Amino acid sequence: MDRRTKTLLGMAAGCAVLFAFVVWGAYAWGPGQSLDLQGFTGFVMSNDGWVSAVTMRLTELGNAPQVAAMTLSLAAFALVRGRPRVALAVVAFVAATSISSQLLKALLSHPRMPPILDYTLGPEALPSGHATAAMSLALAGVLVAPRRARLAAAVIGSGLALAVGASVVVWAWHYPSDVLAGYLLATGWALVFLAALHEADSRAPATERWAGTALARASDRIAANGLAIVAAAGAAAAVLATGGLLLADASAATCFAREHTAFVVVAGGIASAALVLPVTMAGVARRG
């Protein structure tokens, strides 16, 4: 086991520590519980009009059939690129996150009943399976993408993770802490599988014959250019949509933010985690 493998496993252990901290904050730390509840309240109160229709559609991206289809598509792309080890790792990675999230739900089952809302979340809510799946797909996309396109893949994946994670809170299926825990669980597993891939390549380097075919080279070029375009277009669309919504009813947005300061803080935390984790994974993977 070389230094890089140990570093990746150390980072995975760091994710486990942060996961434990989120659990403690959600279950045992008063200020953390209060912030979690107030953030939850703000998300739920935003569920009206077009928000309901859009977020319900977005939650479907974290359902098992959709996750399985996207996972197999990513694995197939890895095979086209001549990376069979990556294809196998992606399938095993998403399976590991899915199974572990369900096991942790049972192990960490804890009653959490909002006293000020007519919503009762089940005790088996942390971590969010939808958020875990969405972040897993985001990170799997980073692993599968060509090296020079991994940052673009991370930006696209962060949009998926944020959309699904925020939507399940909007629909009162989960607390914000459940979403953050799911993000961390997926990232920890991704680092473990990245370490395993690095160790396998160190001990038995994969042949480049398949990866050097015309099909594989063409796939790399198309993916790199396509991901860059999609990432740029998506980022621009997000900025324009956010700006348009704020300008359309700036007074209402300002009033809502003032009345739900905790929501602004929590939403910012979820958005930051959704972006930082895939981008960090892209940076780590590029050095491999």
PDB file of C-alpha atoms in Angstrom:
ATOM      1  CA  MET A   1       0.000   0.000   0.000  1.00  0.00           C
ATOM      2  CA  ASP A   2       1.680   3.192  -1.184  1.00  0.00           C
ATOM      3  CA  ARG A   3       1.386   6.738   0.113  1.00  0.00           C
ATOM      4  CA  ARG A   4      -1.410   7.789  -2.251  1.00  0.00           C
ATOM      5  CA  THR A   5      -3.588   4.839  -1.264  1.00  0.00           C
ATOM      6  CA  LYS A   6      -3.099   5.667   2.398  1.00  0.00           C
ATOM      7  CA  THR A   7      -3.968   9.307   1.729  1.00  0.00           C
ATOM      8  CA  LEU A   8      -7.201   8.359  -0.040  1.00  0.00           C
ATOM      9  CA  LEU A   9      -8.185   6.003   2.754  1.00  0.00           C
ATOM     10  CA  GLY A  10      -7.349   8.715   5.271  1.00  0.00           C
ATOM     11  CA  MET A  11      -9.683  11.090   3.434  1.00  0.00           C
ATOM     12  CA  ALA A  12     -12.387   8.410   3.513  1.00  0.00           C
ATOM     13  CA  ALA A  13     -11.885   8.129   7.261  1.00  0.00           C
ATOM     14  CA  GLY A  14     -12.273  11.910   7.458  1.00  0.00           C
ATOM     15  CA  CYS A  15     -15.650  11.598   5.746  1.00  0.00           C
ATOM     16  CA  ALA A  16     -16.637   9.004   8.340  1.00  0.00           C
ATOM     17  CA  VAL A  17     -15.692  11.417  11.134  1.00  0.00           C
ATOM     18  CA  LEU A  18     -17.723  14.207   9.530  1.00  0.00           C
ATOM     19  CA  PHE A  19     -20.628  11.783   9.100  1.00  0.00           C
ATOM     20  CA  ALA A  20     -20.479  10.994  12.822  1.00  0.00           C
ATOM     21  CA  PHE A  21     -20.405  14.716  13.590  1.00  0.00           C
ATOM     22  CA  VAL A  22     -23.544  15.266  11.491  1.00  0.00           C
ATOM     23  CA  VAL A  23     -25.297  12.429  13.332  1.00  0.00           C
ATOM     24  CA  TRP A  24     -24.324  13.922  16.693  1.00  0.00           C
ATOM     25  CA  GLY A  25     -25.495  17.366  15.633  1.00  0.00           C
ATOM     26  CA  ALA A  26     -28.816  16.006  14.378  1.00  0.00           C
ATOM     27  CA  TYR A  27     -29.527  13.715  17.333  1.00  0.00           C
ATOM     28  CA  ALA A  28     -27.805  15.103  20.414  1.00  0.00           C
ATOM     29  CA  TRP A  29     -26.615  18.718  20.018  1.00  0.00           C
ATOM     30  CA  GLY A  30     -29.341  21.243  20.798  1.00  0.00           C
ATOM     31  CA  PRO A  31     -28.195  24.080  18.497  1.00  0.00           C
ATOM     32  CA  GLY A  32     -27.677  21.599  15.677  1.00  0.00           C
ATOM     33  CA  GLN A  33     -31.157  20.169  16.129  1.00  0.00           C
ATOM     34  CA  SER A  34     -32.640  23.672  16.174  1.00  0.00           C
ATOM     35  CA  LEU A  35     -30.829  24.685  12.988  1.00  0.00           C
ATOM     36  CA  ASP A  36     -31.859  21.424  11.341  1.00  0.00           C
ATOM     37  CA  LEU A  37     -35.504  21.984  12.213  1.00  0.00           C
ATOM     38  CA  GLN A  38     -35.554  25.634  11.170  1.00  0.00           C
ATOM     39  CA  GLY A  39     -33.851  24.809   7.890  1.00  0.00           C
ATOM     40  CA  PHE A  40     -36.361  22.018   7.343  1.00  0.00           C
ATOM     41  CA  THR A  41     -39.193  24.461   8.003  1.00  0.00           C
ATOM     42  CA  GLY A  42     -37.908  26.917   5.411  1.00  0.00           C
ATOM     43  CA  PHE A  43     -37.581  24.231   2.747  1.00  0.00           C
ATOM     44  CA  VAL A  44     -41.070  22.875   3.400  1.00  0.00           C
ATOM     45  CA  MET A  45     -42.648  26.335   3.336  1.00  0.00           C
ATOM     46  CA  SER A  46     -41.161  26.945  -0.116  1.00  0.00           C
ATOM     47  CA  ASN A  47     -43.098  23.985  -1.526  1.00  0.00           C
ATOM     48  CA  ASP A  48     -45.759  25.817  -3.467  1.00  0.00           C
ATOM     49  CA  GLY A  49     -46.783  26.360  -7.067  1.00  0.00           C
ATOM     50  CA  TRP A  50     -44.169  25.472  -9.657  1.00  0.00           C
ATOM     51  CA  VAL A  51     -41.739  24.383  -6.925  1.00  0.00           C
ATOM     52  CA  SER A  52     -43.969  21.400  -6.131  1.00  0.00           C
ATOM     53  CA  ALA A  53     -44.042  20.151  -9.710  1.00  0.00           C
ATOM     54  CA  VAL A  54     -40.327  20.607 -10.341  1.00  0.00           C
ATOM     55  CA  THR A  55     -39.067  19.130  -7.080  1.00  0.00           C
ATOM     56  CA  MET A  56     -41.323  16.086  -7.318  1.00  0.00           C
ATOM     57  CA  ARG A  57     -39.830  15.318 -10.736  1.00  0.00           C
ATOM     58  CA  LEU A  58     -36.341  15.801  -9.367  1.00  0.00           C
ATOM     59  CA  THR A  59     -36.883  13.364  -6.497  1.00  0.00           C
ATOM     60  CA  GLU A  60     -37.529  10.661  -9.096  1.00  0.00           C
ATOM     61  CA  LEU A  61     -33.871  10.871 -10.143  1.00  0.00           C
ATOM     62  CA  GLY A  62     -33.001   9.257  -6.817  1.00  0.00           C
ATOM     63  CA  ASN A  63     -35.386   6.312  -7.254  1.00  0.00           C
ATOM     64  CA  ALA A  64     -33.900   2.844  -7.657  1.00  0.00           C
ATOM     65  CA  PRO A  65     -34.827   2.261 -11.355  1.00  0.00           C
ATOM     66  CA  GLN A  66     -33.412   5.612 -12.460  1.00  0.00           C
ATOM     67  CA  VAL A  67     -30.265   5.166 -10.364  1.00  0.00           C
ATOM     68  CA  ALA A  68     -29.712   1.672 -11.764  1.00  0.00           C
ATOM     69  CA  ALA A  69     -30.163   2.892 -15.338  1.00  0.00           C
ATOM     70  CA  MET A  70     -27.718   5.776 -14.887  1.00  0.00           C
ATOM     71  CA  THR A  71     -25.199   3.523 -13.156  1.00  0.00           C
ATOM     72  CA  LEU A  72     -25.250   1.000 -15.973  1.00  0.00           C
ATOM     73  CA  SER A  73     -24.934   3.812 -18.510  1.00  0.00           C
ATOM     74  CA  LEU A  74     -21.842   5.133 -16.743  1.00  0.00           C
ATOM     75  CA  ALA A  75     -20.367   1.630 -16.551  1.00  0.00           C
ATOM     76  CA  ALA A  76     -21.038   1.114 -20.254  1.00  0.00           C
ATOM     77  CA  PHE A  77     -19.280   4.356 -21.070  1.00  0.00           C
ATOM     78  CA  ALA A  78     -16.284   3.256 -19.020  1.00  0.00           C
ATOM     79  CA  LEU A  79     -16.162   0.054 -21.062  1.00  0.00           C
ATOM     80  CA  VAL A  80     -16.301   2.018 -24.323  1.00  0.00           C
ATOM     81  CA  ARG A  81     -13.355   4.067 -23.045  1.00  0.00           C
ATOM     82  CA  GLY A  82     -11.455   0.857 -22.410  1.00  0.00           C
ATOM     83  CA  ARG A  83     -11.638   1.047 -18.615  1.00  0.00           C
ATOM     84  CA  PRO A  84     -13.191  -2.256 -17.447  1.00  0.00           C
ATOM     85  CA  ARG A  85     -11.861  -1.837 -13.912  1.00  0.00           C
ATOM     86  CA  VAL A  86     -13.561   1.536 -13.610  1.00  0.00           C
ATOM     87  CA  ALA A  87     -16.793   0.072 -14.984  1.00  0.00           C
ATOM     88  CA  LEU A  88     -16.750  -2.667 -12.357  1.00  0.00           C
ATOM     89  CA  ALA A  89     -15.826  -0.196  -9.630  1.00  0.00           C
ATOM     90  CA  VAL A  90     -18.717   2.133 -10.525  1.00  0.00           C
ATOM     91  CA  VAL A  91     -21.277  -0.666 -10.275  1.00  0.00           C
ATOM     92  CA  ALA A  92     -19.794  -1.920  -6.995  1.00  0.00           C
ATOM     93  CA  PHE A  93     -19.558   1.628  -5.645  1.00  0.00           C
ATOM     94  CA  VAL A  94     -23.208   2.517  -6.234  1.00  0.00           C
ATOM     95  CA  ALA A  95     -24.275  -0.864  -4.855  1.00  0.00           C
ATOM     96  CA  ALA A  96     -22.160  -0.321  -1.731  1.00  0.00           C
ATOM     97  CA  THR A  97     -23.593   3.130  -1.080  1.00  0.00           C
ATOM     98  CA  SER A  98     -27.153   1.926  -1.616  1.00  0.00           C
ATOM     99  CA  ILE A  99     -26.805  -1.050   0.713  1.00  0.00           C
ATOM    100  CA  SER A 100     -24.878   0.823   3.392  1.00  0.00           C
ATOM    101  CA  SER A 101     -27.371   3.710   3.411  1.00  0.00           C
ATOM    102  CA  GLN A 102     -30.213   1.295   4.099  1.00  0.00           C
ATOM    103  CA  LEU A 103     -28.257  -0.475   6.827  1.00  0.00           C
ATOM    104  CA  LEU A 104     -27.333   2.813   8.474  1.00  0.00           C
ATOM    105  CA  LYS A 105     -30.963   3.927   8.394  1.00  0.00           C
ATOM    106  CA  ALA A 106     -31.809   0.925  10.562  1.00  0.00           C
ATOM    107  CA  LEU A 107     -28.766   1.225  12.829  1.00  0.00           C
ATOM    108  CA  LEU A 108     -29.200   4.964  13.372  1.00  0.00           C
ATOM    109  CA  SER A 109     -32.979   4.899  13.673  1.00  0.00           C
ATOM    110  CA  HIS A 110     -34.009   7.782  15.921  1.00  0.00           C
ATOM    111  CA  PRO A 111     -37.410   9.472  16.460  1.00  0.00           C
ATOM    112  CA  ARG A 112     -37.493  13.053  15.200  1.00  0.00           C
ATOM    113  CA  MET A 113     -40.821  14.836  15.339  1.00  0.00           C
ATOM    114  CA  PRO A 114     -41.035  18.513  14.363  1.00  0.00           C
ATOM    115  CA  PRO A 115     -43.088  20.181  17.094  1.00  0.00           C
ATOM    116  CA  ILE A 116     -44.199  23.174  14.975  1.00  0.00           C
ATOM    117  CA  LEU A 117     -45.242  21.461  11.751  1.00  0.00           C
ATOM    118  CA  ASP A 118     -47.803  18.856  10.851  1.00  0.00           C
ATOM    119  CA  TYR A 119     -45.121  16.518   9.538  1.00  0.00           C
ATOM    120  CA  THR A 120     -43.747  13.435  11.217  1.00  0.00           C
ATOM    121  CA  LEU A 121     -40.640  11.949   9.675  1.00  0.00           C
ATOM    122  CA  GLY A 122     -39.989   8.290  10.251  1.00  0.00           C
ATOM    123  CA  PRO A 123     -37.152   7.360  12.606  1.00  0.00           C
ATOM    124  CA  GLU A 124     -35.211   5.682   9.781  1.00  0.00           C
ATOM    125  CA  ALA A 125     -34.398   8.850   7.843  1.00  0.00           C
ATOM    126  CA  LEU A 126     -30.651   9.369   8.257  1.00  0.00           C
ATOM    127  CA  PRO A 127     -28.917   9.157   5.853  1.00  0.00           C
ATOM    128  CA  SER A 128     -31.172  10.089   2.954  1.00  0.00           C
ATOM    129  CA  GLY A 129     -31.125   7.284   0.403  1.00  0.00           C
ATOM    130  CA  HIS A 130     -32.038   9.671  -2.418  1.00  0.00           C
ATOM    131  CA  ALA A 131     -29.259  12.115  -1.525  1.00  0.00           C
ATOM    132  CA  THR A 132     -26.775   9.257  -1.172  1.00  0.00           C
ATOM    133  CA  ALA A 133     -27.744   7.897  -4.588  1.00  0.00           C
ATOM    134  CA  ALA A 134     -27.564  11.307  -6.270  1.00  0.00           C
ATOM    135  CA  MET A 135     -24.108  12.055  -4.857  1.00  0.00           C
ATOM    136  CA  SER A 136     -22.978   8.533  -5.756  1.00  0.00           C
ATOM    137  CA  LEU A 137     -23.967   9.126  -9.371  1.00  0.00           C
ATOM    138  CA  ALA A 138     -22.213  12.500  -9.337  1.00  0.00           C
ATOM    139  CA  LEU A 139     -18.987  10.948  -8.078  1.00  0.00           C
ATOM    140  CA  ALA A 140     -19.294   7.943 -10.367  1.00  0.00           C
ATOM    141  CA  GLY A 141     -19.477  10.390 -13.253  1.00  0.00           C
ATOM    142  CA  VAL A 142     -16.223  11.934 -12.099  1.00  0.00           C
ATOM    143  CA  LEU A 143     -14.526   8.533 -11.970  1.00  0.00           C
ATOM    144  CA  VAL A 144     -15.755   7.581 -15.436  1.00  0.00           C
ATOM    145  CA  ALA A 145     -15.003  10.879 -17.188  1.00  0.00           C
ATOM    146  CA  PRO A 146     -11.727  11.453 -19.081  1.00  0.00           C
ATOM    147  CA  ARG A 147      -9.140  13.111 -16.863  1.00  0.00           C
ATOM    148  CA  ARG A 148      -9.356  16.548 -18.489  1.00  0.00           C
ATOM    149  CA  ALA A 149     -13.170  16.486 -18.278  1.00  0.00           C
ATOM    150  CA  ARG A 150     -13.478  15.499 -14.622  1.00  0.00           C
ATOM    151  CA  LEU A 151     -14.017  19.033 -13.370  1.00  0.00           C
ATOM    152  CA  ALA A 152     -16.869  19.534 -15.834  1.00  0.00           C
ATOM    153  CA  ALA A 153     -18.342  16.177 -14.784  1.00  0.00           C
ATOM    154  CA  ALA A 154     -18.097  17.289 -11.147  1.00  0.00           C
ATOM    155  CA  VAL A 155     -19.995  20.513 -11.859  1.00  0.00           C
ATOM    156  CA  ILE A 156     -22.763  18.608 -13.649  1.00  0.00           C
ATOM    157  CA  GLY A 157     -22.899  16.000 -10.897  1.00  0.00           C
ATOM    158  CA  SER A 158     -23.102  18.653  -8.204  1.00  0.00           C
ATOM    159  CA  GLY A 159     -26.234  19.991  -9.884  1.00  0.00           C
ATOM    160  CA  LEU A 160     -27.808  16.530  -9.729  1.00  0.00           C
ATOM    161  CA  ALA A 161     -26.838  16.040  -6.076  1.00  0.00           C
ATOM    162  CA  LEU A 162     -28.161  19.462  -5.080  1.00  0.00           C
ATOM    163  CA  ALA A 163     -31.405  19.102  -7.027  1.00  0.00           C
ATOM    164  CA  VAL A 164     -32.281  15.749  -5.486  1.00  0.00           C
ATOM    165  CA  GLY A 165     -31.013  16.592  -2.010  1.00  0.00           C
ATOM    166  CA  ALA A 166     -32.953  19.851  -1.780  1.00  0.00           C
ATOM    167  CA  SER A 167     -36.091  18.302  -3.267  1.00  0.00           C
ATOM    168  CA  VAL A 168     -36.424  15.553  -0.659  1.00  0.00           C
ATOM    169  CA  VAL A 169     -36.289  18.201   2.078  1.00  0.00           C
ATOM    170  CA  VAL A 170     -38.820  20.391   0.262  1.00  0.00           C
ATOM    171  CA  TRP A 171     -41.211  17.431   0.312  1.00  0.00           C
ATOM    172  CA  ALA A 172     -40.569  16.863   4.041  1.00  0.00           C
ATOM    173  CA  TRP A 173     -39.116  13.422   3.452  1.00  0.00           C
ATOM    174  CA  HIS A 174     -35.843  14.299   5.170  1.00  0.00           C
ATOM    175  CA  TYR A 175     -34.103  16.814   7.365  1.00  0.00           C
ATOM    176  CA  PRO A 176     -31.148  18.757   5.893  1.00  0.00           C
ATOM    177  CA  SER A 177     -28.810  16.713   8.105  1.00  0.00           C
ATOM    178  CA  ASP A 178     -30.036  13.526   6.406  1.00  0.00           C
ATOM    179  CA  VAL A 179     -28.969  14.971   3.053  1.00  0.00           C
ATOM    180  CA  LEU A 180     -25.527  16.027   4.291  1.00  0.00           C
ATOM    181  CA  ALA A 181     -25.018  12.587   5.830  1.00  0.00           C
ATOM    182  CA  GLY A 182     -25.898  10.973   2.506  1.00  0.00           C
ATOM    183  CA  TYR A 183     -23.425  13.182   0.661  1.00  0.00           C
ATOM    184  CA  LEU A 184     -20.646  12.252   3.081  1.00  0.00           C
ATOM    185  CA  LEU A 185     -21.467   8.548   2.951  1.00  0.00           C
ATOM    186  CA  ALA A 186     -21.225   8.533  -0.843  1.00  0.00           C
ATOM    187  CA  THR A 187     -17.982  10.525  -0.817  1.00  0.00           C
ATOM    188  CA  GLY A 188     -16.362   8.227   1.718  1.00  0.00           C
ATOM    189  CA  TRP A 189     -17.168   5.179  -0.377  1.00  0.00           C
ATOM    190  CA  ALA A 190     -15.961   6.926  -3.552  1.00  0.00           C
ATOM    191  CA  LEU A 191     -12.589   7.563  -1.937  1.00  0.00           C
ATOM    192  CA  VAL A 192     -12.360   3.914  -0.869  1.00  0.00           C
ATOM    193  CA  PHE A 193     -13.017   2.710  -4.407  1.00  0.00           C
ATOM    194  CA  LEU A 194     -10.622   5.269  -5.857  1.00  0.00           C
ATOM    195  CA  ALA A 195      -7.975   3.948  -3.467  1.00  0.00           C
ATOM    196  CA  ALA A 196      -8.773   0.391  -4.567  1.00  0.00           C
ATOM    197  CA  LEU A 197      -8.442   1.339  -8.244  1.00  0.00           C
ATOM    198  CA  HIS A 198      -5.123   3.063  -7.589  1.00  0.00           C
ATOM    199  CA  GLU A 199      -3.812   0.087  -5.638  1.00  0.00           C
ATOM    200  CA  ALA A 200      -4.907  -2.339  -8.359  1.00  0.00           C
ATOM    201  CA  ASP A 201      -3.218  -0.249 -11.062  1.00  0.00           C
ATOM    202  CA  SER A 202      -0.053  -0.033  -8.963  1.00  0.00           C
ATOM    203  CA  ARG A 203       0.195  -3.785  -8.463  1.00  0.00           C
ATOM    204  CA  ALA A 204      -1.061  -4.901 -11.881  1.00  0.00           C
ATOM    205  CA  PRO A 205      -1.108  -2.005 -14.393  1.00  0.00           C
ATOM    206  CA  ALA A 206      -4.046  -2.202 -16.753  1.00  0.00           C
ATOM    207  CA  THR A 207      -3.289  -2.649 -20.431  1.00  0.00           C
ATOM    208  CA  GLU A 208      -3.800   0.414 -22.611  1.00  0.00           C
ATOM    209  CA  ARG A 209      -4.483  -1.606 -25.769  1.00  0.00           C
ATOM    210  CA  TRP A 210      -8.243  -1.362 -25.468  1.00  0.00           C
ATOM    211  CA  ALA A 211      -8.109   2.256 -24.308  1.00  0.00           C
ATOM    212  CA  GLY A 212      -6.025   3.115 -27.366  1.00  0.00           C
ATOM    213  CA  THR A 213      -8.603   2.067 -29.934  1.00  0.00           C
ATOM    214  CA  ALA A 214     -10.137   4.624 -32.264  1.00  0.00           C
ATOM    215  CA  LEU A 215     -13.516   4.208 -30.554  1.00  0.00           C
ATOM    216  CA  ALA A 216     -12.042   4.858 -27.111  1.00  0.00           C
ATOM    217  CA  ARG A 217     -10.109   7.933 -28.286  1.00  0.00           C
ATOM    218  CA  ALA A 218     -13.174   9.328 -30.054  1.00  0.00           C
ATOM    219  CA  SER A 219     -15.280   8.722 -26.946  1.00  0.00           C
ATOM    220  CA  ASP A 220     -12.772  10.633 -24.836  1.00  0.00           C
ATOM    221  CA  ARG A 221     -12.828  13.626 -27.171  1.00  0.00           C
ATOM    222  CA  ILE A 222     -16.611  13.701 -27.475  1.00  0.00           C
ATOM    223  CA  ALA A 223     -17.076  13.306 -23.722  1.00  0.00           C
ATOM    224  CA  ALA A 224     -14.529  15.983 -22.859  1.00  0.00           C
ATOM    225  CA  ASN A 225     -16.048  18.548 -25.233  1.00  0.00           C
ATOM    226  CA  GLY A 226     -19.631  17.593 -24.464  1.00  0.00           C
ATOM    227  CA  LEU A 227     -19.213  17.705 -20.692  1.00  0.00           C
ATOM    228  CA  ALA A 228     -17.518  21.095 -20.863  1.00  0.00           C
ATOM    229  CA  ILE A 229     -20.386  22.520 -22.933  1.00  0.00           C
ATOM    230  CA  VAL A 230     -23.069  21.017 -20.698  1.00  0.00           C
ATOM    231  CA  ALA A 231     -21.328  22.200 -17.514  1.00  0.00           C
ATOM    232  CA  ALA A 232     -20.960  25.749 -18.823  1.00  0.00           C
ATOM    233  CA  ALA A 233     -24.532  25.868 -20.118  1.00  0.00           C
ATOM    234  CA  GLY A 234     -25.899  24.425 -16.891  1.00  0.00           C
ATOM    235  CA  ALA A 235     -24.001  26.887 -14.726  1.00  0.00           C
ATOM    236  CA  ALA A 236     -25.146  29.810 -16.874  1.00  0.00           C
ATOM    237  CA  ALA A 237     -28.746  28.611 -16.806  1.00  0.00           C
ATOM    238  CA  ALA A 238     -28.648  28.245 -13.020  1.00  0.00           C
ATOM    239  CA  VAL A 239     -27.291  31.762 -12.578  1.00  0.00           C
ATOM    240  CA  LEU A 240     -29.839  33.263 -14.976  1.00  0.00           C
ATOM    241  CA  ALA A 241     -32.744  31.329 -13.442  1.00  0.00           C
ATOM    242  CA  THR A 242     -31.772  32.330  -9.914  1.00  0.00           C
ATOM    243  CA  GLY A 243     -31.292  35.947 -10.924  1.00  0.00           C
ATOM    244  CA  GLY A 244     -34.580  35.963 -12.806  1.00  0.00           C
ATOM    245  CA  LEU A 245     -36.505  34.578  -9.862  1.00  0.00           C
ATOM    246  CA  LEU A 246     -34.981  37.091  -7.488  1.00  0.00           C
ATOM    247  CA  LEU A 247     -35.680  40.016  -9.806  1.00  0.00           C
ATOM    248  CA  ALA A 248     -39.219  38.854 -10.518  1.00  0.00           C
ATOM    249  CA  ASP A 249     -40.182  39.199  -6.876  1.00  0.00           C
ATOM    250  CA  ALA A 250     -37.209  40.626  -5.033  1.00  0.00           C
ATOM    251  CA  SER A 251     -39.254  41.921  -2.110  1.00  0.00           C
ATOM    252  CA  ALA A 252     -40.833  38.532  -1.438  1.00  0.00           C
ATOM    253  CA  ALA A 253     -37.464  36.778  -1.675  1.00  0.00           C
ATOM    254  CA  THR A 254     -35.888  39.281   0.693  1.00  0.00           C
ATOM    255  CA  CYS A 255     -38.760  38.958   3.154  1.00  0.00           C
ATOM    256  CA  PHE A 256     -38.583  35.161   3.068  1.00  0.00           C
ATOM    257  CA  ALA A 257     -34.822  35.235   3.656  1.00  0.00           C
ATOM    258  CA  ARG A 258     -35.220  37.576   6.621  1.00  0.00           C
ATOM    259  CA  GLU A 259     -37.916  35.442   8.190  1.00  0.00           C
ATOM    260  CA  HIS A 260     -36.027  32.203   7.572  1.00  0.00           C
ATOM    261  CA  THR A 261     -32.384  33.036   8.181  1.00  0.00           C
ATOM    262  CA  ALA A 262     -31.664  29.473   9.271  1.00  0.00           C
ATOM    263  CA  PHE A 263     -33.036  28.225   5.964  1.00  0.00           C
ATOM    264  CA  VAL A 264     -30.600  30.467   4.075  1.00  0.00           C
ATOM    265  CA  VAL A 265     -27.707  29.131   6.150  1.00  0.00           C
ATOM    266  CA  VAL A 266     -28.755  25.493   5.795  1.00  0.00           C
ATOM    267  CA  ALA A 267     -29.513  25.808   2.080  1.00  0.00           C
ATOM    268  CA  GLY A 268     -26.115  27.403   1.574  1.00  0.00           C
ATOM    269  CA  GLY A 269     -24.487  24.531   3.445  1.00  0.00           C
ATOM    270  CA  ILE A 270     -26.211  21.903   1.331  1.00  0.00           C
ATOM    271  CA  ALA A 271     -25.359  23.755  -1.882  1.00  0.00           C
ATOM    272  CA  SER A 272     -21.721  24.146  -0.812  1.00  0.00           C
ATOM    273  CA  ALA A 273     -21.407  20.453   0.057  1.00  0.00           C
ATOM    274  CA  ALA A 274     -23.050  19.436  -3.219  1.00  0.00           C
ATOM    275  CA  LEU A 275     -20.449  21.449  -5.148  1.00  0.00           C
ATOM    276  CA  VAL A 276     -17.322  21.034  -3.025  1.00  0.00           C
ATOM    277  CA  LEU A 277     -17.422  17.247  -2.646  1.00  0.00           C
ATOM    278  CA  PRO A 278     -17.559  16.363  -6.380  1.00  0.00           C
ATOM    279  CA  VAL A 279     -15.065  19.110  -7.282  1.00  0.00           C
ATOM    280  CA  THR A 280     -12.669  17.872  -4.602  1.00  0.00           C
ATOM    281  CA  MET A 281     -13.068  14.334  -5.915  1.00  0.00           C
ATOM    282  CA  ALA A 282     -12.277  15.604  -9.426  1.00  0.00           C
ATOM    283  CA  GLY A 283      -9.095  17.215  -8.141  1.00  0.00           C
ATOM    284  CA  VAL A 284      -8.048  14.089  -6.252  1.00  0.00           C
ATOM    285  CA  ALA A 285      -8.816  11.823  -9.211  1.00  0.00           C
ATOM    286  CA  ARG A 286      -6.870  13.998 -11.664  1.00  0.00           C
ATOM    287  CA  ARG A 287      -3.706  13.519  -9.650  1.00  0.00           C
ATOM    288  CA  GLY A 288      -3.968   9.786 -10.065  1.00  0.00           C
TER     289      GLY A 288
END
